[in-house]
XYZ file of C-alpha atoms in Angstrom:
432
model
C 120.627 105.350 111.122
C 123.982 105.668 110.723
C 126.041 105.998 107.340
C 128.720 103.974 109.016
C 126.816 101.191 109.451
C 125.747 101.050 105.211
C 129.520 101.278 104.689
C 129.955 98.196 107.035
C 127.144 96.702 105.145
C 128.744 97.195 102.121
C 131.940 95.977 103.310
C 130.878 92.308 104.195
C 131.331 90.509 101.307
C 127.763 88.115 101.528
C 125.793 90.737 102.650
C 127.148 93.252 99.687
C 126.084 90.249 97.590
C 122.383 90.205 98.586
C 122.060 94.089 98.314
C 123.435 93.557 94.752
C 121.507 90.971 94.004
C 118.098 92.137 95.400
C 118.630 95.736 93.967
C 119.396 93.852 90.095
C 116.118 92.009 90.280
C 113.986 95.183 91.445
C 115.971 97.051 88.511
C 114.943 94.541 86.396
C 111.197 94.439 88.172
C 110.706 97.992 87.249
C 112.061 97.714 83.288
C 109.426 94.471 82.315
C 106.933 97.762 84.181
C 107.155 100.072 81.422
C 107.931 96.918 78.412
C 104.392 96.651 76.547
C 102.918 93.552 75.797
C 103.009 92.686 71.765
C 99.819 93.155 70.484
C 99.444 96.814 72.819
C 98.988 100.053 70.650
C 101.572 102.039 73.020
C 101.406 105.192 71.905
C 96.958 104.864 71.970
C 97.413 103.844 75.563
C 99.563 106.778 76.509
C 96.771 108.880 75.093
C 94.193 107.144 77.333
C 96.364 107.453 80.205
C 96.183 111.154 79.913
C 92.354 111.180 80.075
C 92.232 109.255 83.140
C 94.955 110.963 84.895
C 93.645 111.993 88.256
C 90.723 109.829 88.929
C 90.721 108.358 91.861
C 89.338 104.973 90.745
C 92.690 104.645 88.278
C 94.647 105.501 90.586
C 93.804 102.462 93.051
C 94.190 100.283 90.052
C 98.101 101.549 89.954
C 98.832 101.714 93.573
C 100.054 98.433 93.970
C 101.476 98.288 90.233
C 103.766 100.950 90.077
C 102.197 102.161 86.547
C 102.503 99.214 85.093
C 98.560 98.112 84.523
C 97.203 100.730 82.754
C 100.463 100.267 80.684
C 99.410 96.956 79.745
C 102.876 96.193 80.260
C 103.993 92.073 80.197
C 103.746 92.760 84.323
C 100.822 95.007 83.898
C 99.424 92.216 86.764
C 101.986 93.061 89.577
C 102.543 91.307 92.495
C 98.480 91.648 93.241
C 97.536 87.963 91.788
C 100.306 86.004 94.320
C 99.032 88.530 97.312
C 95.261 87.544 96.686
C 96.298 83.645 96.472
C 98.309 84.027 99.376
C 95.110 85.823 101.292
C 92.873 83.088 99.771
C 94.929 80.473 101.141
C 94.996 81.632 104.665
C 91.421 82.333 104.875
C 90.562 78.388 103.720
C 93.570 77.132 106.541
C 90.507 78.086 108.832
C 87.691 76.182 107.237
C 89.352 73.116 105.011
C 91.048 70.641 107.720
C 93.686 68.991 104.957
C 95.187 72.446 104.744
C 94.985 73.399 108.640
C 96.773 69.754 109.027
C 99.553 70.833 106.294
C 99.827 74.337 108.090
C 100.927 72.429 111.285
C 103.663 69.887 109.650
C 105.938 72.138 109.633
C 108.924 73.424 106.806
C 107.294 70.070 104.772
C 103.839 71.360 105.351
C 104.279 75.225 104.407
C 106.238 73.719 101.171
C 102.956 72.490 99.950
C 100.998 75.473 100.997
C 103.579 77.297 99.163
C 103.349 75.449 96.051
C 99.293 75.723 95.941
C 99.635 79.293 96.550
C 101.833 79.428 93.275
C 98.917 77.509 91.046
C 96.065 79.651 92.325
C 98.540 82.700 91.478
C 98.598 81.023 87.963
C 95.006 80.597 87.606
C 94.157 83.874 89.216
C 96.329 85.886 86.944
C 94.909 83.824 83.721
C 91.514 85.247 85.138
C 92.753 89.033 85.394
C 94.791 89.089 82.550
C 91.559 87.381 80.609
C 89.493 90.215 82.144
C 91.634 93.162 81.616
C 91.824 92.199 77.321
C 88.343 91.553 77.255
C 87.869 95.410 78.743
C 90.736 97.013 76.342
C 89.437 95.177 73.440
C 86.225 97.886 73.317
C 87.368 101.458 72.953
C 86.049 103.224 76.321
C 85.815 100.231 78.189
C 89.226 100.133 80.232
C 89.365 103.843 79.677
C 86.188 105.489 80.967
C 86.442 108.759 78.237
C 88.874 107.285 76.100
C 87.554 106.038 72.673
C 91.090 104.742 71.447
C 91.532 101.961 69.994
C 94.218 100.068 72.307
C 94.391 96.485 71.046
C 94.478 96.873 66.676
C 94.477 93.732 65.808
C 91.939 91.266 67.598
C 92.333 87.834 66.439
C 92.238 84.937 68.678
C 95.855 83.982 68.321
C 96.596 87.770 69.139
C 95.005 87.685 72.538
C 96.188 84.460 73.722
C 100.044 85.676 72.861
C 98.954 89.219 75.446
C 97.318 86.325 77.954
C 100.496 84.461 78.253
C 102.735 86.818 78.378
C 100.987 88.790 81.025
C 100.966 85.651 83.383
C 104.221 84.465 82.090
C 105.294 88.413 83.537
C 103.102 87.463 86.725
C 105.088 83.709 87.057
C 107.959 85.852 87.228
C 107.516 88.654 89.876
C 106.866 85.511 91.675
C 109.917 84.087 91.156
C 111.646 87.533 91.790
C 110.024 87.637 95.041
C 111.074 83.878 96.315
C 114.224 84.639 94.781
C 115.206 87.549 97.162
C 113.335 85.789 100.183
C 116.200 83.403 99.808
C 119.221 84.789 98.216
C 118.445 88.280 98.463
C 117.919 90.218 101.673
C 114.822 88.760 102.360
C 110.962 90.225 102.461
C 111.080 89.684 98.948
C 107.308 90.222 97.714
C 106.578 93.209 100.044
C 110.046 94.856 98.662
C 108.440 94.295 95.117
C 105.169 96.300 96.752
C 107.380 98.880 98.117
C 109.072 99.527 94.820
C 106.261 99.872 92.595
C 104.524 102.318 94.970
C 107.301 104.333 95.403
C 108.255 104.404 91.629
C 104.939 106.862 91.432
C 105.997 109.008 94.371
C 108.693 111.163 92.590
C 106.083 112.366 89.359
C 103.668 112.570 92.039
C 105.453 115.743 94.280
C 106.645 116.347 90.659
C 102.680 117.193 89.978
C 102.823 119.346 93.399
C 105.223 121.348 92.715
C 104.602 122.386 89.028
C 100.494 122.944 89.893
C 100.623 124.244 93.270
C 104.241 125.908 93.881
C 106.917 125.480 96.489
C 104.732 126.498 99.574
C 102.047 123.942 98.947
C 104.713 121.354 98.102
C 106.567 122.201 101.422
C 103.352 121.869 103.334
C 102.587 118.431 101.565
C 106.155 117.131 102.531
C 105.479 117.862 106.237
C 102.102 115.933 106.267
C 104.060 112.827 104.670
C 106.454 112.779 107.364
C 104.285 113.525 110.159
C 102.351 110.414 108.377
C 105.321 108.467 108.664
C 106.882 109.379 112.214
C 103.275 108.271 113.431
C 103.822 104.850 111.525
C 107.460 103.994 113.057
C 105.968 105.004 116.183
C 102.717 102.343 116.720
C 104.715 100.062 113.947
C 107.471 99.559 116.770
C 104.957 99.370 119.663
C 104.275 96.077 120.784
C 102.976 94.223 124.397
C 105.012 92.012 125.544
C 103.274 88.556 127.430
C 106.300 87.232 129.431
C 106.205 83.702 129.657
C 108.116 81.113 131.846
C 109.430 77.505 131.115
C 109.738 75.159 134.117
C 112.330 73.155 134.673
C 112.098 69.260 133.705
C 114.299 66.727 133.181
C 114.622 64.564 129.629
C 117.286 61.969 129.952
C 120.312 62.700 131.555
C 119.731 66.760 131.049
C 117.605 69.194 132.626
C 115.347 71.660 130.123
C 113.347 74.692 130.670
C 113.631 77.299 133.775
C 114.012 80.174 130.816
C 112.312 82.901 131.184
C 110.956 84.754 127.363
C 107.935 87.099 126.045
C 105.007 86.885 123.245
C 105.521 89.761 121.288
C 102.083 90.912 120.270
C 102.422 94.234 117.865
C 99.626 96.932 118.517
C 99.181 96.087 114.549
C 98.787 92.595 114.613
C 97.498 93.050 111.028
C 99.409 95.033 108.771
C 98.534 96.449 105.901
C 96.072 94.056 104.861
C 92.800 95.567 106.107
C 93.344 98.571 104.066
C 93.710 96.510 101.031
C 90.772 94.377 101.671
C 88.826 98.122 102.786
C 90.265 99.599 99.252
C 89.513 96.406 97.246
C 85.683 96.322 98.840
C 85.208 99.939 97.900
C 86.381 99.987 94.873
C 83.773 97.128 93.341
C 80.673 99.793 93.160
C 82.220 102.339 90.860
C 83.564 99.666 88.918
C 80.137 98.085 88.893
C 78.871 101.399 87.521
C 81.375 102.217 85.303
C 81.299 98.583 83.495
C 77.505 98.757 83.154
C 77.385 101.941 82.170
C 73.711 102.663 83.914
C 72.127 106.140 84.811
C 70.004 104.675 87.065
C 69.514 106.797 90.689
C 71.409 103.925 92.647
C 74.163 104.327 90.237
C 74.317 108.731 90.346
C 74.692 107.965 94.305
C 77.520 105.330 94.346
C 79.181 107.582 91.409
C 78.319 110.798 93.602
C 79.816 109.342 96.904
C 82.548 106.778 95.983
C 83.683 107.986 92.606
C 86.147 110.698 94.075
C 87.484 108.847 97.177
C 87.259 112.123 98.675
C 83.506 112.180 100.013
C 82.364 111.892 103.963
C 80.058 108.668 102.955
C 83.288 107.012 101.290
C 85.606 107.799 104.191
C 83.271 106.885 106.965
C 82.419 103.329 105.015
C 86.670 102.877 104.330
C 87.486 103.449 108.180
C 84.522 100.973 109.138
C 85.918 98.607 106.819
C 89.311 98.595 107.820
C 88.330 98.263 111.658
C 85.933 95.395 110.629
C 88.734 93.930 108.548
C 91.408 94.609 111.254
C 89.288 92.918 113.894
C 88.834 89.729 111.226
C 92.464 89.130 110.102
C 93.793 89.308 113.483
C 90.834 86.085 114.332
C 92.082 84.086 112.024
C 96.023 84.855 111.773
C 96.328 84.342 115.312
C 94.573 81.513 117.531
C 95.200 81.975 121.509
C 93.685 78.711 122.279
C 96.844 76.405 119.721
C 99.259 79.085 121.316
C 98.338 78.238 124.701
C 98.148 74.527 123.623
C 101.705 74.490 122.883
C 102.701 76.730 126.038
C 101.350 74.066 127.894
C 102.931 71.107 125.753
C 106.401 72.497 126.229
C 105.970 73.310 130.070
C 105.533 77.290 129.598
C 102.941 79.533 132.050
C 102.353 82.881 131.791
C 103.047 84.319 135.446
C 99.589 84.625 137.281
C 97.388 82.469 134.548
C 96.991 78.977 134.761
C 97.794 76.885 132.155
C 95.340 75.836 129.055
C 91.979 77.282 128.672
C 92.729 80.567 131.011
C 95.548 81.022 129.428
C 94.012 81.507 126.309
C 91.446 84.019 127.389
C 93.755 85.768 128.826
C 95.867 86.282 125.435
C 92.089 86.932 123.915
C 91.476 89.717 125.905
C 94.860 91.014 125.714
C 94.520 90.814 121.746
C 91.401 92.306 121.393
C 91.938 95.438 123.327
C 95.303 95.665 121.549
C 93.693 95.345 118.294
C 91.282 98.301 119.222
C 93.998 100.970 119.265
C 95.544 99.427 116.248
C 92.600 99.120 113.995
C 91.856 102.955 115.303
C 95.324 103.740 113.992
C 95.339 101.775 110.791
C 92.221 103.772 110.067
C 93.262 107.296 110.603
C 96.185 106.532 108.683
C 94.016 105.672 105.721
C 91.862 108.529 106.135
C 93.595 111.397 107.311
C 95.951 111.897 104.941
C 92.760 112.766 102.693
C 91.959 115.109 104.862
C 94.967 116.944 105.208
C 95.819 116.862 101.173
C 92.714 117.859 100.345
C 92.945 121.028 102.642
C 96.131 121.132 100.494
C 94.329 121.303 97.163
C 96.545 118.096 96.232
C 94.173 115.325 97.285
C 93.842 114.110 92.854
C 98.335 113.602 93.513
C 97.865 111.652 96.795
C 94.492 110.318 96.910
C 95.511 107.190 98.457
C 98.857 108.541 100.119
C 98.286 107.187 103.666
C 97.995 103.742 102.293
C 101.177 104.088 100.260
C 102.912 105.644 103.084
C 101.693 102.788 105.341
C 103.499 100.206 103.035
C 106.212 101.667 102.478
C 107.194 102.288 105.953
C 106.202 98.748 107.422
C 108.491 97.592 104.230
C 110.990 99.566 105.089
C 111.131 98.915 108.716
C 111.363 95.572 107.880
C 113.747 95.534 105.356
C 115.801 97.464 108.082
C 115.980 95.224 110.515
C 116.659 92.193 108.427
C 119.971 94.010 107.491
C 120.511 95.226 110.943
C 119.825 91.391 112.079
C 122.789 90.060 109.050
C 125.100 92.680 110.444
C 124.748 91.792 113.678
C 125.880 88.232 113.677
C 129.073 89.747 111.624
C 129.577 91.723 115.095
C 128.896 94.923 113.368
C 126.809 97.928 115.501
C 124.809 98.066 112.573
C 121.933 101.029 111.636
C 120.797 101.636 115.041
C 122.939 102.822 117.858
């Protein structure tokens, strides 16, 4: 990148704008993070926090929070509520036809989508927020260890007051994120993702370097960025299907006889198998922890997935994420409607006939791709573990190839949708 190109950036009036704009609302993001929600015994909660510091469990419930849930801050909920109605929603495109039929309308179609996705993020967060009280209302509860007593007073009207204002917090990221989808410079909810996980990073080498020393912090700085040069590397990869329009006539004017490509990325699926893999994982300790039982089953899930750290947990959370890679990519992308409309519009792939070939050829091209890039999206998860464990700094970075994951892709993206703005203003932008 060069620092020519931010200057140019900078220097476009519109575009300085959106930066402006984008970076006010994640400054603002970040304060409601730390503001506690009336009725919260702050000071009892910082207390708690430093019991749980360092276990592993905790620390997933942060990730995607930036700090702010074990806060109880008004957006102790995050961004996570709108992300699992947005999931939710895509998985029941596939099985509930009205919704499959709205997908395929078009800008008037996705409008409703969008606005369903916005209830169930209403509903969803009335559920967690509901939950997470109900927990901090009994000392020892939300804080395993921790026999503080969070929430003082405990009268109806009390928790009602915390329940709306920690969806009221959650209507608002939401807003924050549509709001710099359109005004801002776009990617809106996964720059709210980015920011709370990287909000942690700075305490986090912080930790390293007071505990461990400058060698060990060194050593942990070149494992992030070997991390991340592997990330920009398979992010960028993609296959490219080239695809040719024949020429017909409509009217007076002749259309097609283009020539273009299907861009299919070696990670069709993002991030999201790692959050479904850390999600699924997660649900036995917390199991165990809620009930509180001795039993044998419950020794062995505490024994194996209570650290994050352990061979049984590691091998189950790169299984997941290649079982989750393989599903998300099924129902994301359909080779037989792609083909449909190839067909419709007068486009061939080169070689493959037209309709049903066509569309096993794009299956087989997808799955093998989607081998290499579930392999990938699960070393990424799991060797960072590895390699900050050998550190003795695996409790600082327990989930640090997830985070690293997220906010690379963000940041990749967020990239180019600048680079994409400055290049209609005729500027060289970032990349030379």
């Amino acid at each position: 990148m060069h620092i020519s190109a931010f200057g140019a950036a900078l220097r476009t009036p519109d575009l300085r704008t959106k930066i402006l704009f984008t970076l006010g609302l994640l400054a603002i993001f970040r304060l409601g993070s730390v503001v506690p929600t009336p009725g919260v015994d702050y000071s009892a909660v910082q207390r708690c926090i430093d019991v749980v510091q360092g276990n592993s469990i905790y620390a997933l419930i942060n990730l995607f929070s930036g700090g702010a849930l074990l806060q109880l801050s008004i957006f102790a909920l995050g961004i996570m509520p709108y992300i699992t109605a947005s999931i939710i929603l895509q998985l029941m495109t596939v099985v509930i036809p009205r919704l499959e039929t709205l997908k395929k309308e078009g800008q008037a179609g996705q409008a409703k989508i969008t606005q369903y996705t916005r209830y169930l993020t209403i509903a969803l967060a009335i559920l967690q927020s509901t939950a997470i009280l109900s927990l901090a209302r009994s000392p020892g509860s939300l804080f395993s260890g921790c026999n503080e007593q969070i929430i003082p007073n405990q009268g109806i009207w009390i928790i009602l007051v915390m329940v709306l204002a920690m969806t009221a917090g959650t209507a608002v990221i939401m807003w924050f994120g549509e709001l710099i989808t359109e005004r801002g410079i776009g990617n809106g909810m996964s720059l709210l993702i980015f920011t709370s996980i990287i909000a942690t990073v700075p305490s986090q080498f912080a930790s390293v370097w007071g505990s461990k020393g400058a060698l060990t912090f060194v050593f942990t700085i070149a494992v992030g960025v070997a991390v991340m040069a592997l990330v920009v590397f398979v992010e960028q990869a993609q296959r490219r299907i080239p695809v040719q329009y024949a020429k017909r006539m409509v009217g007076r004017r002749m259309y097609g006889g283009t020539s273009t490509y299907i861009p299919l990325k070696v990670n069709m699926a993002g991030v999201i198998p790692v959050i479904f893999a850390s999600s699924m994982l997660f649900i036995p300790t917390l199991f165990v922890q809620l009930t509180g039982s001795t039993a044998g089953w419950a020794m062995w899930v505490q024994q194996n997935f209570g650290s994050g750290t352990g061979s049984v947990y590691l091998l189950t959370y790169f299984a997941l994420i290649v079982f989750f890679c393989y599903f998300y990519v099924s129902i994301t992308f359909n080779p037989v409607e792609v083909a449909d409309d190839m067909k419709r519009y007068g486009g061939f792939i080169p070689g493959i006939r037209a309709g049903r070939p066509t569309a096993d050829y794009l299956d087989y091209v997808l799955t093998r791709l989607t081998a290499p890039g579930s392999m990938y999206l699960g070393l990424i998860a799991v060797l960072p573990v590895f390699a900050f464990g050998f550190l003795g700094v695996s409790s600082n970075f327990i989930f640090g190839g997830t985070s690293l994951l997220i906010m690379v892709g963000v940041g990749l993206d967020t990239v180019k949708q600048i680079e994409a703005q400055l290049q209609q203003r005729n500027y060289e932008g970032f990349l030379r």
